[in-house]
Each structure stands twice: as C-alpha cells, then as structure tokens.
Amino acid sequence: MNVLSFNFAFVPPHFAFSFETLQSILTFGVMLSVGLIVGQLTARFRYQAQVACAREERANNLYAMSRELSGALAVEEVVEISERCVEASFRAKARLLLPDDHDRLQPPAAGPGKPTVDVAIAQWCFDCSAPAGFGAESGFAAAPLLYLPLRAPLHTRGVIVVEPEQPSSLLAPEQRQLLDTFAMLIAIALERVHFARVARDMLVRMEAERERHSLLAGLSHDLRTPMTALIGLTETLALELPAELQSCQESLIAIREQAVRMGLLVDNLLDMAKLQAIGGVRLRKDWQSLEELVGSAVRMLEQPLREHPLRLTLDPELPLVDCDPVLIERVLVNLLQNAAKYTPPGAAIGVTADVQTDGLFVEVWDEGPGLPDGHEQDLFEKFTRGHTEWAVPGVGLGLAICRAIVEAHGGHIRAENRVAGGAGFIFSLPLATPPPLEIDDEPDPHPI
Amino acid sequence: MNAMLESPLTVLIVEDEQAIRRFVRAALEGEGYRVCEADSLRRGLLEAGTRKPDLIILDLGLPDGDGVAFIRDLRAWSSAPVLVLSARVEEYDKVEALDAGADDYLIKPFGIAELLARVRAVCRRYAREPGGSGIIAFGEVCMDLERRQVTRVGLPVHITPIEFRLLATLVTKPGKVLTHHQLLREVWGPAYVERSHYLRIYMGHLRRKLEADPARPRHFLTETGVGYRFCPS
C-alpha cells in the first residue's frame, strides 16, 4: 500500500502509476521488503506483549494467592482462599477436598456454582497422588473435571477439583503449569496449618502432663509425710512405754504394720497413676545387668522371702539390657512379693533368665499352689486377684503395674502354671547391642 | 555410745513437718545426740552456720525451695555430712542431691531403727581417722591398698588396674552411696560419666571375683537407679 501510494503521488508522472524507471522499481522493491519486515516485527511484538501481560497476570494471581495463604491460620480459611483464587485465575469452578483422619476424602457439600465432584476419582487421585480426569495422562482422561493432588513435602494433603468454563484453556502447558504451582502452594499452606495444630496440641498435652506430674509428686510427698510421722511416732511410743505393758506394745506393733501396709498401697496407686500418664510412661533407660536388678530386688524383700528357699539361676554371661532400672526392679519386686505372699512357707521361689531370638525372657517361679486354671491372664487386669476370698491383703494392682512397665519397654508378660507344679510369671525385654567398651585395661589372665 | 556422751554430736533436722521432727528428735536424743531443728531451708542454712552441726538431716521436699541448692550452698563452706529424706517420686532428686554432696538418703516412710543405723554409719565414717593401715578386710577378702594386692580366703585374686581403682574407690568409703557419676568420674575420668554400662560390667567382675554369691551380693550392694554402696560387714 505504502509503495503504491508513494508511486502514485510522488514519482513523476504524478498521480499515475508508473514503473518505468529502474530507480522506481528498485525503490518499490526496497520499500516493499521494509514494509513487510516492519509489519512482521510489529505483529511479533504485539504477541509478545500479550504473552507478557498474561504472564504478569499469572504472576500477580500467584502472588496474591500466596500472600493470602501465608496469613491463613485455619484449614477453612485455606480452603476458602484457594477456591476463590483458582476460580479467579482460571475462569473455572474449583473445589478442595480434604481427607479425614483415616485418609478418606470427605465428600463436599453441594453448593451453587460448585462443580459436581466424583469422589471415587478424587479418592484415586489422592491415594495415587497423581493427577486424574480431564487432560491428565495418568488416569480417567475422559472425565469432565480435572483432579489434582495437593502434594506437600511430607504428605498428600488433599485434592483440588477444577471445572474450567472453556475446557481447552486448561490444555495450554503454561496454564497447567500454573495450576500445578497453585496446587503446591495450597498443599504447603495446608501442611503448615496441620503442623501448627500438631504443635499446639502437643503444647497442651505437655502442659497437662507437667501438671499431672507435679500433682503426683505433691500427692506422693503429702501422703508419705504423715505416714512417716505415724510410723515414727508409733515406734517412739513403743520405745517409751515400758515393755511390761504387753497389750499396749502389741497394739503399737499392729498400728505400725497397718501404717506400713497403707504406705505400700499408696505407692501402688501412685505408681499406677504415673504409669498411665498421657503419652505413655517416661522411661529412664540405661544399660542394666539383670543379675544386679534381681540382687537388689531380693535384698529389698529379705523379710518376706526369709521363709522360702531362693533359687537364682542367672547366667553370668547374660547381656546387658537397655531398660529403666527402677521400674524393672519394681516388676521383679512385685513378682517375688506375690510369690512369697501366695505360697506356703518352705515353698521354693526362683528366678531364671534366658536369651532367645526375640529378647531376654525372665521367669519368676514358685512351688506354691499355682494359679486358678483358665484365668491366668486376667490377673494382669487392674483390681483383679486370683481368689478374692483369700485372706491375703492386697488390691490387685501389683501385676497391672508389672504389665504396664513391661509393655512400656516393648516386652510382654504372661502367667502360667508350671508342669512341675506352682506358678510361673514370665516377662520379656527386647535386646539390643550395648555400646562397646573403649578402655585400655590389662587383659584378665583368668577370666571368670 | 559412751564416747558420744562425753562430747555429744549435734544433729540439725531440716524438716517442715513437726510430727516427723518430733520423733526424729526423740530417737536421736535417746541415743545421746544433741538435736536442733529448722522448719525451712532458709532457717536451716542459718542454723547450720551458727550451730555448726556434725550432721544435717534434710528433707528434700521442703516448700520453700530446692534441697539440692541447699546442699550446694552448704558444701561451699561446710563439709558436715548430710542425710537426705526423700519421698519416692523424687527418685532423681535423690541422685542429684547425692551428686551435689549429700552422703546418704532415707526413703519415706522409714522406721527409727533404719534412721539410727544410717545416722550412726554416717557419723562413724566421718569420725574415722583418714589414712589408717591401708589394709582393709571384709568377709573372706583382705585388701592391701598400698601393695595393690587382694586375697580371698588367703588366696591371691587377680585384679586388673581398673578393677582395682573401682574397688579402692568403693572400699575407702564404706557405707556411703556412690552415684554412677561419682564412680565413673573417679575411676574412668570426667569424659566417661555417661557410660554407666562400664560400671555394670566391672561391678559384675568384682562381684564374681570377691562375692560368695554374685547374684546376692553382701558387700557390693546395688542402689538401683542411684549407684553402689560398699558394705564391709
């Protein structure tokens, strides 16, 4: 056009087309090519400007959403922001599906302007953590909606379902890329909210636990103090009263015994409360020698065990066990105490230990009357006793405490009647490899 | 006890419960000790400074503060033995108290016989002259600290250098509870205080070499969760 009008107006003969001279033909050619090039370039610039605009819009959308999401503190907020932003950015309807505690996606409430979601596809998308539905290569490509998993660094947090107004708009690679980025941002926001909640719950639980612990410590002190005074004062009185007042002395001995028994009962109740702490027992584990623990348990029970022959068969080569010494000693004391309590004087009591593939098995056995048949395992329930009519004092907490302790260590406890007669209580403790010894000591020429 | 009557030892009781103070005082006075009392930690420190007691009996569960801090404070200027009273929940306070410099502990509820036995043992340990002959005998065992020799029923027992160090540390403090940390620091050095499995293994060796029945030791007693105690008789 330009070339033609130039020729018409300015090249003589004026106001007529002429292509006579070589010069004018040359000019025509040059101008034609310049015009074509300029036109091409302009078109390309315009296209690039459009692309840049679109890119800017995407970046803005992304920025807007991430800013909003970063301020969100609750799951509901994240859902609302994400749906709104996706709808605005993609001219589409969007829906966020979140799983419950068992990783089942919750079907959304139907609302106006919301896509009709196929929960089965959404669940598949969530379980496989792969896109599904419209345009997705991984599955259900014929479905009208696009399902994208919300993949966060640690876990898939849900599924976003998108129904575009123009299905083709989602096929453009940059649109899909943008949608994936959105999904990731949403997932990270959900994960952040999730961990914020976990941290808050943990804080609450720790606070409760601390209060419980200080309550138990206070209770223990407050109950033991009067018990100490009671026992001590009774003994003082017994010393001060002349020995001739025999019936008074006997009463004092009885009072003292009752106070001691009450003390043990309080110990049991407090221990049970401690062992049932929220979040499990706090174990103070360390490498222990079973022989030592048995030795100190036996020493604590010198009095009750004095009428029973004691058979300790412990291999000196037993490996060290990683356990809480105070608690495992408690298990041994309770089992030995029971054996002494429920067997007639003269009946032998013993402890054996045995290393097996799945741990160290310790048995406390006796040659007493044995356990009521068929009810051996009930004994480990709280407030259960072998024979309720037995005249032996106790409330049935000892074995429940044993079980709580052993299970906290990852072991098991059971009771059985022995073939040779009498009862056997067997508990197991997991074995591990103790740390090596790194000391230079003279080698023992006569190892025992 | 006659020697005590000539110059009675002074015992300070730091305990907030009046009834306990009452029977502890009665029991100790019956044995010829002179007794003074304090019902709070602050008052206890004051009394310890002015009365210069030969023994302090301290309840760890006092309402006005931390018994362990009391011991640390006291240890800065006094070496008077401390006998700690504790309720069982405070198992680990007890270890802390011993590490801070307490000498022994009693768990509530305790009887008079137990109390007096502990008090006597602590006082005896402090009254004994340091040094001595360097020869210590217990049960069937005779030990010469200077010549580093150990015999059992007259026959020499082979003891490795580390076993000897551990044995010497224990026997020179008869009756005293030594915590895991104290023993590990003394025998192996400060870098080893957390490696209590060393102690288990070496205590096992010592018991096997020196005890008649290693599973029911009479001399090298375990204080579960706390440490060990050497009992000469």
XYZ file of C-alpha atoms in Angstrom:
681
model
C 0.000 0.000 0.000
C 2.692 2.410 1.052
C 4.744 1.688 -2.020
C 1.833 2.081 -4.345
C 0.675 5.392 -2.900
C 4.240 6.720 -2.940
C 4.499 5.818 -6.604
C 1.147 7.392 -7.351
C 1.753 10.687 -5.586
C 5.413 11.492 -5.745
C 7.023 9.703 -8.625
C 6.577 11.504 -11.904
C 4.257 11.310 -13.688
C 2.349 12.499 -10.666
C -0.969 10.949 -9.884
C -0.410 7.945 -12.069
C 1.209 4.567 -11.518
C 4.398 4.234 -13.350
C 7.017 1.570 -13.180
C 9.167 2.852 -15.931
C 12.454 3.641 -14.487
C 14.793 1.162 -12.903
C 15.076 3.524 -9.961
C 11.418 3.428 -9.220
C 11.295 -0.342 -9.465
C 14.211 -0.610 -7.091
C 12.578 1.826 -4.668
C 9.396 -0.149 -4.889
C 11.204 -3.371 -4.087
C 13.105 -1.907 -1.132
C 10.066 -0.251 0.340
C 8.027 -3.408 -0.084
C 10.528 -5.519 1.844
C 10.960 -2.869 4.568
C 7.210 -2.708 4.951
C 6.900 -6.452 5.196
C 9.643 -6.717 7.814
C 8.281 -3.877 9.940
C 4.843 -5.462 9.799
C 6.167 -8.832 10.874
C 8.126 -7.324 13.736
C 5.180 -5.326 14.962
C 2.990 -8.374 14.970
C 5.549 -10.332 16.915
C 5.953 -7.511 19.446
C 2.254 -7.318 19.938
C 2.107 -11.058 20.538
C 4.963 -10.891 22.978
C 3.325 -8.029 24.761
C 0.219 -10.132 25.096
C 2.206 -13.073 26.433
C 3.982 -10.798 28.879
C 0.654 -9.437 30.044
C -0.668 -12.930 30.549
C 2.476 -13.913 32.382
C 2.236 -10.846 34.584
C -1.358 -11.640 35.345
C -0.407 -15.185 36.303
C 2.417 -13.966 38.482
C 0.072 -11.484 40.110
C -2.502 -14.164 40.745
C 0.114 -16.431 42.183
C 1.484 -13.665 44.331
C -1.968 -12.684 45.545
C -2.803 -16.232 46.497
C 0.465 -16.964 48.240
C 0.129 -13.731 50.213
C -3.364 -14.611 51.297
C -2.443 -18.183 52.098
C 0.503 -17.171 54.214
C -1.877 -15.315 56.517
C -4.292 -18.238 56.839
C -4.374 -19.945 60.242
C -7.229 -22.415 59.864
C -7.992 -25.132 57.342
C -11.314 -23.469 56.461
C -9.510 -20.249 55.587
C -7.075 -22.095 53.324
C -9.969 -23.814 51.552
C -11.859 -20.589 51.018
C -8.817 -18.655 49.731
C -7.681 -21.455 47.421
C -11.068 -21.975 45.825
C -11.560 -18.271 45.309
C -8.088 -17.708 43.829
C -8.235 -20.685 41.497
C -11.658 -19.656 40.273
C -10.471 -16.098 39.599
C -7.230 -17.101 37.913
C -8.536 -19.820 35.633
C -12.103 -18.708 35.000
C -13.155 -22.059 36.373
C -15.102 -23.607 39.222
C -12.897 -25.122 41.911
C -13.400 -27.382 44.870
C -10.976 -28.511 47.570
C -11.406 -31.997 49.048
C -9.675 -32.841 52.328
C -9.114 -36.239 53.910
C -10.274 -37.281 57.391
C -8.017 -38.983 59.951
C -8.224 -42.279 58.054
C -7.192 -40.740 54.735
C -10.725 -40.908 53.301
C -11.674 -37.801 51.361
C -14.710 -36.028 52.723
C -17.441 -35.614 50.046
C -18.094 -31.873 49.632
C -21.397 -30.242 50.418
C -23.151 -29.409 47.140
C -23.300 -25.673 46.661
C -24.321 -23.303 43.882
C -21.546 -22.552 41.439
C -19.567 -25.568 42.573
C -18.557 -28.453 40.318
C -20.181 -31.870 40.799
C -17.313 -33.951 42.072
C -16.842 -37.666 41.501
C -15.487 -38.694 44.919
C -14.206 -42.037 43.647
C -11.911 -40.378 41.106
C -10.846 -37.837 43.728
C -10.003 -40.659 46.142
C -7.973 -42.431 43.443
C -6.147 -39.201 42.703
C -5.459 -38.764 46.444
C -4.330 -42.356 47.019
C -2.020 -42.431 43.989
C -1.003 -38.815 44.458
C -1.319 -38.395 40.679
C -3.475 -36.058 38.552
C -6.640 -37.570 37.153
C -9.535 -36.615 34.910
C -9.704 -34.111 32.064
C -6.461 -33.918 30.139
C -4.498 -35.924 32.677
C -2.319 -38.680 31.294
C -2.264 -40.748 34.453
C -5.916 -41.740 34.550
C -9.619 -41.048 33.912
C -8.814 -38.764 30.964
C -12.436 -38.921 29.805
C -13.822 -37.322 32.989
C -15.097 -33.748 32.512
C -13.240 -32.331 35.543
C -9.554 -32.142 36.385
C -8.428 -33.630 39.734
C -5.035 -32.557 41.043
C -3.397 -33.968 44.182
C -2.165 -31.414 46.723
C 1.322 -32.766 47.240
C 3.225 -31.257 50.173
C 6.777 -32.291 51.101
C 5.633 -34.867 53.661
C 2.184 -35.996 52.692
C -0.579 -35.512 50.121
C -2.898 -33.102 51.888
C -5.993 -33.308 49.659
C -7.300 -32.940 46.125
C -8.330 -29.870 44.155
C -11.037 -30.336 41.526
C -11.231 -27.820 38.674
C -14.003 -27.392 36.116
C -12.927 -24.799 33.539
C -15.508 -22.742 31.606
C -13.588 -23.485 28.424
C -12.082 -26.942 28.716
C -9.386 -26.125 26.177
C -7.966 -23.373 28.360
C -6.520 -25.954 30.731
C -4.723 -27.766 27.925
C -2.219 -24.953 27.418
C 1.033 -26.046 29.051
C 1.596 -22.797 30.922
C -1.920 -22.898 32.351
C -1.365 -26.435 33.614
C 1.986 -25.451 34.999
C 0.399 -22.544 36.816
C -2.336 -24.785 38.180
C 0.291 -27.230 39.448
C 2.093 -24.396 41.181
C -1.184 -23.304 42.766
C -1.772 -26.867 43.957
C 1.665 -26.999 45.524
C 1.189 -23.673 47.295
C -2.150 -24.813 48.671
C -0.624 -28.098 49.806
C 2.192 -26.333 51.625
C -0.298 -23.991 53.295
C -2.368 -26.990 54.421
C 0.708 -28.732 55.750
C 1.768 -25.627 57.639
C -1.671 -25.303 59.234
C -1.579 -29.019 60.063
C 1.741 -28.771 61.869
C 0.736 -25.597 63.620
C -2.184 -27.561 65.039
C 0.038 -30.519 65.949
C 2.414 -28.188 67.775
C -0.447 -26.542 69.637
C -1.909 -29.904 70.664
C 1.491 -31.060 71.820
C 1.914 -27.952 73.916
C -1.446 -28.508 75.568
C -0.597 -32.137 76.235
C 2.799 -31.280 77.674
C 1.224 -28.710 79.920
C -1.333 -31.281 81.139
C 1.433 -33.821 81.648
C 3.534 -31.380 83.632
C 0.602 -30.533 85.839
C -0.146 -34.194 86.361
C 3.436 -34.883 87.284
C 3.657 -32.077 89.792
C 0.298 -33.141 91.231
C 1.555 -36.707 91.672
C 4.823 -35.538 93.182
C 2.925 -33.287 95.586
C 0.439 -36.012 96.428
C 3.196 -38.507 96.996
C 5.011 -36.160 99.350
C 1.811 -35.193 101.141
C 0.746 -38.808 101.658
C 4.126 -40.154 102.663
C 4.874 -37.439 105.153
C 2.003 -38.302 107.547
C 2.782 -41.992 107.025
C 6.360 -41.373 108.107
C 5.184 -39.462 111.149
C 2.708 -42.223 112.019
C 5.299 -44.981 111.825
C 7.995 -42.972 113.568
C 5.773 -41.798 116.403
C 4.380 -45.301 116.943
C 7.906 -46.616 117.264
C 8.850 -43.795 119.623
C 5.855 -44.600 121.774
C 6.771 -48.294 121.774
C 10.258 -47.394 122.986
C 8.981 -45.038 125.665
C 6.318 -47.382 127.061
C 7.604 -49.975 129.488
C 7.872 -53.391 127.890
C 5.619 -54.856 130.609
C 2.543 -53.233 129.077
C 2.336 -56.092 126.662
C -1.098 -55.441 125.180
C -0.170 -51.804 124.505
C 3.027 -52.903 122.815
C 1.093 -55.356 120.669
C -1.352 -52.650 119.629
C 1.532 -50.401 118.694
C 3.081 -53.102 116.553
C -0.284 -53.603 114.836
C -0.663 -49.857 114.210
C 2.801 -49.752 112.738
C 2.136 -52.695 110.459
C -1.080 -51.145 109.196
C 0.684 -47.867 108.502
C 3.403 -49.664 106.545
C 0.768 -51.543 104.569
C -1.076 -48.327 103.819
C 2.213 -46.879 102.633
C 2.643 -49.719 100.158
C -0.907 -49.277 98.944
C -0.327 -45.576 98.351
C 2.865 -46.472 96.469
C 0.950 -48.832 94.215
C -1.807 -46.344 93.474
C 0.627 -43.554 92.740
C 2.724 -45.822 90.540
C -0.326 -46.892 88.590
C -1.297 -43.256 88.087
C 2.238 -42.445 86.966
C 2.335 -45.373 84.549
C -0.917 -44.334 82.934
C 0.381 -40.881 82.123
C -0.873 -39.382 78.887
C 1.519 -40.184 76.089
C 2.965 -43.196 77.888
C 5.410 -43.776 80.687
C 8.580 -41.747 80.694
C 11.359 -44.335 80.825
C 14.816 -43.519 82.119
C 16.582 -46.206 80.177
C 20.146 -47.224 80.696
C 22.212 -50.379 80.214
C 21.459 -52.646 83.137
C 22.601 -56.002 84.376
C 19.674 -58.259 85.216
C 21.720 -60.006 87.870
C 22.100 -56.692 89.695
C 18.419 -55.850 89.472
C 17.439 -59.283 90.770
C 20.021 -58.948 93.538
C 18.683 -55.630 94.755
C 15.041 -56.766 94.451
C 15.847 -59.805 96.589
C 17.626 -57.606 99.132
C 14.557 -55.350 99.405
C 12.419 -58.410 100.138
C 14.718 -60.067 102.664
C 11.952 -60.078 105.243
C 9.082 -61.608 103.219
C 11.381 -64.093 101.479
C 13.100 -65.419 104.586
C 10.851 -68.473 104.825
C 11.384 -69.545 101.230
C 14.405 -71.255 99.718
C 15.543 -68.965 96.907
C 16.967 -70.350 93.646
C 18.530 -67.722 91.415
C 19.828 -69.273 88.220
C 21.246 -66.416 86.194
C 23.983 -66.981 83.654
C 26.877 -64.575 84.382
C 27.191 -64.052 80.630
C 23.690 -62.562 80.288
C 23.812 -59.490 78.055
C 23.092 -56.025 79.442
C 19.517 -54.838 78.893
C 18.510 -51.299 77.977
C 15.741 -50.551 80.469
C 14.557 -48.289 83.268
C 16.252 -49.870 86.307
C 13.829 -48.563 88.915
C 10.802 -49.825 87.007
C 12.198 -53.256 86.109
C 13.305 -53.696 89.706
C 9.720 -52.840 90.594
C 8.468 -55.646 88.324
C 10.830 -58.128 89.986
C 9.875 -56.946 93.469
C 6.151 -57.265 92.716
C 6.521 -60.750 91.244
C 8.748 -62.002 94.057
C 6.482 -60.408 96.649
C 3.477 -62.173 95.141
C 5.337 -65.458 95.137
C 6.166 -65.015 98.803
C 2.632 -63.926 99.636
C 0.719 -66.690 97.896
C 2.876 -69.721 98.618
C 3.133 -71.573 101.919
C 6.363 -71.166 103.934
C 9.026 -73.549 102.716
C 7.932 -73.472 99.068
C 10.879 -72.643 96.834
C 10.904 -69.430 94.782
C 13.263 -68.867 91.884
C 14.308 -66.556 89.076
C 15.686 -67.764 85.750
C 16.626 -65.844 82.631
C 17.041 -66.999 79.104
C 18.221 -65.242 75.931
C 16.024 -66.008 72.929
C 15.923 -64.576 69.428
C 13.191 -62.077 70.327
C 14.557 -60.852 73.629
C 15.533 -61.687 77.146
C 12.963 -63.863 78.942
C 12.867 -63.678 82.716
C 10.777 -66.067 84.777
C 9.846 -65.740 88.424
C 8.542 -69.131 89.547
C 7.373 -70.774 92.724
C 6.382 -74.170 94.027
C 3.135 -72.950 95.513
C -0.446 -73.967 94.743
C -0.413 -72.432 91.254
C -2.925 -70.153 89.557
C -6.675 -70.645 89.016
C -6.956 -72.523 85.716
C -8.069 -70.572 82.702
C -7.770 -67.189 84.413
C -4.008 -66.785 84.292
C -4.067 -63.723 82.044
C -6.927 -61.967 83.911
C -4.546 -61.455 86.798
C -2.886 -58.615 84.912
C -6.086 -56.561 84.899
C -6.363 -53.816 87.463
C -8.028 -54.714 90.778
C -8.117 -58.419 89.865
C -6.916 -61.025 92.288
C -6.550 -64.763 91.943
C -9.020 -65.663 94.664
C -10.951 -62.729 96.021
C -11.757 -64.604 99.193
C -8.095 -65.034 100.018
C -7.193 -63.696 103.404
C -4.007 -62.188 101.993
C -4.196 -58.387 101.927
C -3.862 -56.598 98.618
C -5.995 -54.871 95.998
C -4.619 -56.412 92.822
C -2.560 -53.591 91.407
C 0.847 -55.260 91.535
C 0.524 -57.295 88.348
C -1.235 -54.495 86.470
C 1.768 -52.317 87.296
C 4.110 -55.060 86.076
C 2.268 -55.295 82.807
C 2.259 -51.535 82.255
C 6.013 -51.391 82.887
C 6.933 -54.371 80.722
C 4.747 -53.206 77.847
C 6.197 -49.717 78.041
C 9.567 -51.354 77.406
C 8.207 -53.159 74.350
C 8.059 -56.540 76.097
C 5.313 -58.961 77.116
C 4.282 -60.582 80.361
C 2.274 -63.741 80.930
C 1.457 -66.169 83.699
C 1.204 -69.923 83.570
C 1.013 -72.991 85.733
C 4.241 -74.912 85.589
C 4.381 -78.540 84.577
C 6.287 -79.311 87.749
C 3.628 -77.504 89.814
C 3.442 -73.940 91.045
C 3.083 -70.690 89.149
C 5.433 -69.022 86.691
C 5.403 -65.376 85.631
C 7.421 -64.743 82.503
C 8.268 -61.369 81.055
C 10.393 -60.470 78.067
C 12.525 -57.437 77.367
C 13.863 -56.587 73.912
C 17.614 -56.974 73.490
C 19.936 -54.649 71.600
C 23.673 -54.374 71.191
C 25.214 -52.361 74.025
C 27.803 -49.727 73.160
C 31.363 -51.078 73.052
C 33.913 -50.683 75.817
C 36.710 -48.329 74.841
C 39.082 -48.618 77.728
C 42.592 -49.871 77.993
C 42.661 -52.344 80.803
C 45.073 -55.117 81.369
C 43.617 -58.298 79.930
C 42.407 -60.657 82.562
C 44.597 -63.773 82.545
C 41.958 -65.806 84.334
C 38.628 -64.584 83.032
C 35.783 -65.920 85.079
C 27.898 -44.658 122.615
C 29.867 -43.662 125.698
C 32.318 -41.625 123.699
C 29.395 -39.688 122.289
C 28.019 -38.859 125.697
C 31.269 -37.159 126.644
C 31.049 -34.738 123.720
C 27.607 -35.196 122.186
C 27.376 -34.795 118.434
C 24.989 -32.120 117.215
C 22.395 -33.048 114.605
C 20.384 -30.447 112.702
C 16.971 -31.543 111.377
C 15.640 -29.502 108.454
C 12.066 -30.680 108.002
C 8.786 -28.790 107.734
C 6.581 -31.486 109.266
C 6.502 -31.012 113.014
C 5.472 -34.624 113.780
C 8.474 -36.009 111.918
C 10.834 -33.587 113.649
C 9.347 -34.724 116.950
C 10.037 -38.424 116.544
C 13.412 -37.948 114.871
C 14.439 -35.705 117.775
C 13.175 -38.238 120.317
C 15.024 -41.068 118.616
C 18.292 -39.143 118.326
C 18.170 -37.718 121.853
C 17.556 -41.236 123.123
C 20.889 -42.160 121.547
C 22.685 -39.255 123.161
C 22.834 -36.783 120.269
C 22.186 -33.092 120.750
C 19.429 -32.014 118.365
C 18.406 -28.698 116.864
C 15.609 -28.081 114.378
C 14.746 -25.883 111.416
C 11.430 -25.846 109.578
C 12.583 -24.238 106.334
C 15.633 -24.221 104.107
C 16.444 -20.594 104.865
C 16.304 -21.218 108.587
C 18.268 -24.436 108.032
C 21.177 -22.613 106.397
C 21.181 -20.091 109.221
C 21.234 -22.804 111.893
C 23.905 -24.738 110.027
C 26.065 -21.618 110.072
C 25.613 -20.782 113.738
C 25.352 -24.206 115.380
C 27.995 -25.971 113.278
C 26.196 -29.328 113.409
C 28.072 -32.611 112.987
C 25.257 -33.991 110.834
C 22.372 -32.472 108.906
C 19.173 -34.405 108.209
C 17.464 -32.700 105.275
C 14.002 -33.264 103.827
C 14.186 -32.809 100.040
C 10.529 -31.827 99.751
C 10.529 -28.553 101.632
C 8.065 -25.974 100.380
C 10.424 -23.011 100.419
C 12.966 -24.208 97.892
C 15.225 -26.740 96.340
C 17.020 -29.096 98.693
C 19.753 -29.704 96.121
C 20.545 -25.992 96.003
C 20.727 -26.067 99.790
C 23.371 -28.808 99.668
C 25.437 -26.982 97.045
C 25.250 -23.820 99.103
C 26.232 -25.687 102.248
C 29.101 -27.505 100.565
C 30.691 -24.179 99.675
C 31.611 -23.633 103.319
C 30.895 -26.811 105.273
C 31.788 -30.453 104.965
C 29.268 -31.619 107.573
C 27.626 -34.854 106.387
C 24.094 -34.573 105.007
C 21.471 -37.307 105.260
C 18.644 -36.710 102.830
C 14.994 -37.719 103.397
C 13.029 -38.248 100.232
C 9.592 -39.383 99.110
C 9.792 -41.987 96.374
C 8.542 -39.919 93.443
C 11.617 -37.762 93.766
C 13.964 -40.645 92.888
C 16.035 -38.488 90.635
C 16.198 -35.565 93.052
C 17.881 -38.016 95.366
C 20.605 -38.759 92.808
C 21.036 -35.045 92.234
C 21.303 -34.481 95.979
C 23.969 -37.190 96.283
C 25.878 -35.805 93.309
C 25.702 -32.356 94.907
C 27.401 -33.705 98.026
C 24.812 -35.405 100.221
C 26.145 -38.504 101.983
C 23.194 -40.846 102.193
C 19.445 -40.985 101.876
C 16.391 -42.452 103.555
C 13.126 -43.072 101.759
C 9.879 -42.100 103.449
C 8.299 -43.787 105.255
C 11.230 -45.015 107.351
C 11.462 -46.527 110.822
C 13.557 -45.439 113.777
C 15.912 -48.407 113.536
C 16.680 -47.545 109.912
C 17.205 -43.891 110.750
C 19.561 -44.580 113.632
C 21.557 -47.107 111.610
C 22.113 -44.559 108.862
C 22.970 -41.771 111.276
C 25.484 -43.982 113.070
C 27.065 -45.117 109.810
C 27.485 -41.569 108.523
C 28.909 -40.320 111.819
C 31.269 -43.275 112.124
C 32.591 -42.634 108.649
C 33.360 -39.048 109.496
C 34.856 -39.842 112.895
C 37.298 -42.362 111.468
C 40.822 -41.128 111.053
C 41.883 -40.788 107.479
C 44.746 -42.941 106.267
C 44.991 -45.884 108.604
C 46.919 -49.021 107.885
C 45.979 -49.314 104.206
C 44.761 -52.822 104.824
C 41.045 -53.408 104.563
C 39.362 -56.695 105.368
C 35.767 -57.654 104.667
C 34.137 -61.076 104.507
C 36.661 -63.540 103.133
C 38.575 -60.766 101.387
C 41.683 -58.918 102.501
C 42.908 -55.953 100.534
C 46.235 -54.136 100.723
C 45.756 -50.687 99.232
C 49.457 -49.819 99.105
C 50.748 -53.036 97.617
C 47.693 -53.318 95.404
C 47.059 -56.885 96.442
C 43.800 -58.671 97.073
C 43.369 -62.070 98.648
C 40.255 -64.118 99.195
C 40.306 -66.883 101.809
C 44.064 -66.362 101.872
C 44.497 -66.965 98.129
C 45.594 -64.127 95.822
C 42.916 -62.839 93.448
C 43.928 -61.298 90.150
C 42.501 -57.806 89.822
C 43.041 -55.631 86.723
C 44.148 -51.999 87.216
C 40.676 -50.608 86.529
C 39.031 -53.163 88.779
C 41.485 -52.151 91.478
C 40.690 -48.453 91.065
C 36.969 -49.196 91.307
C 37.481 -51.448 94.311
C 39.666 -48.888 96.072
C 37.127 -46.120 95.443
C 34.363 -48.218 96.969
C 36.158 -49.673 99.978
C 37.609 -46.377 101.123
C 34.076 -45.031 101.617
C 32.360 -47.855 103.481
C 28.607 -47.494 103.853
C 28.417 -44.449 101.599
C 26.279 -44.444 98.463
C 28.434 -43.535 95.489
C 26.411 -42.405 92.478
C 27.128 -43.656 88.971
C 28.526 -40.267 88.043
C 30.820 -40.133 91.046
C 32.212 -43.607 90.393
C 32.644 -43.112 86.664
C 34.391 -39.786 87.176
C 36.691 -41.176 89.846
C 37.630 -44.423 88.090
C 37.458 -43.639 84.380
C 37.580 -39.847 84.272
C 35.167 -36.981 83.613
C 34.699 -37.917 79.930
C 33.072 -41.192 80.926
C 30.308 -40.052 83.300
C 27.522 -41.081 80.923
C 28.844 -44.577 80.205
C 27.234 -46.459 83.031
C 27.487 -49.779 81.196
C 31.208 -49.762 82.108
C 30.192 -49.798 85.739
C 27.746 -52.676 85.273
C 30.380 -54.804 83.593
C 33.155 -54.047 86.063
C 30.920 -54.393 89.110
C 29.950 -57.795 87.717
C 33.653 -58.731 87.506
C 34.336 -57.588 91.062
C 31.367 -59.465 92.440
C 32.323 -62.618 90.620
C 35.837 -62.415 91.993
C 35.066 -61.327 95.547
C 31.494 -62.262 96.472
C 30.457 -65.726 97.653
C 27.177 -65.452 95.694
C 27.446 -62.745 92.997
C 23.671 -62.781 92.453
C 23.073 -61.994 96.130
C 25.986 -59.707 96.979
C 26.748 -58.942 100.610
C 29.444 -56.311 100.168
C 28.948 -54.581 96.824
C 25.320 -53.546 97.022
C 23.308 -52.006 94.189
C 21.268 -48.910 94.907
C 19.021 -49.197 91.880
C 18.890 -46.072 89.776
C 21.316 -44.341 92.141
C 24.669 -46.087 92.406
C 26.533 -48.543 94.592
C 27.322 -48.933 98.258
C 30.161 -50.893 99.819
C 29.097 -52.696 102.963
C 32.062 -54.056 104.940
C 30.154 -56.375 107.259
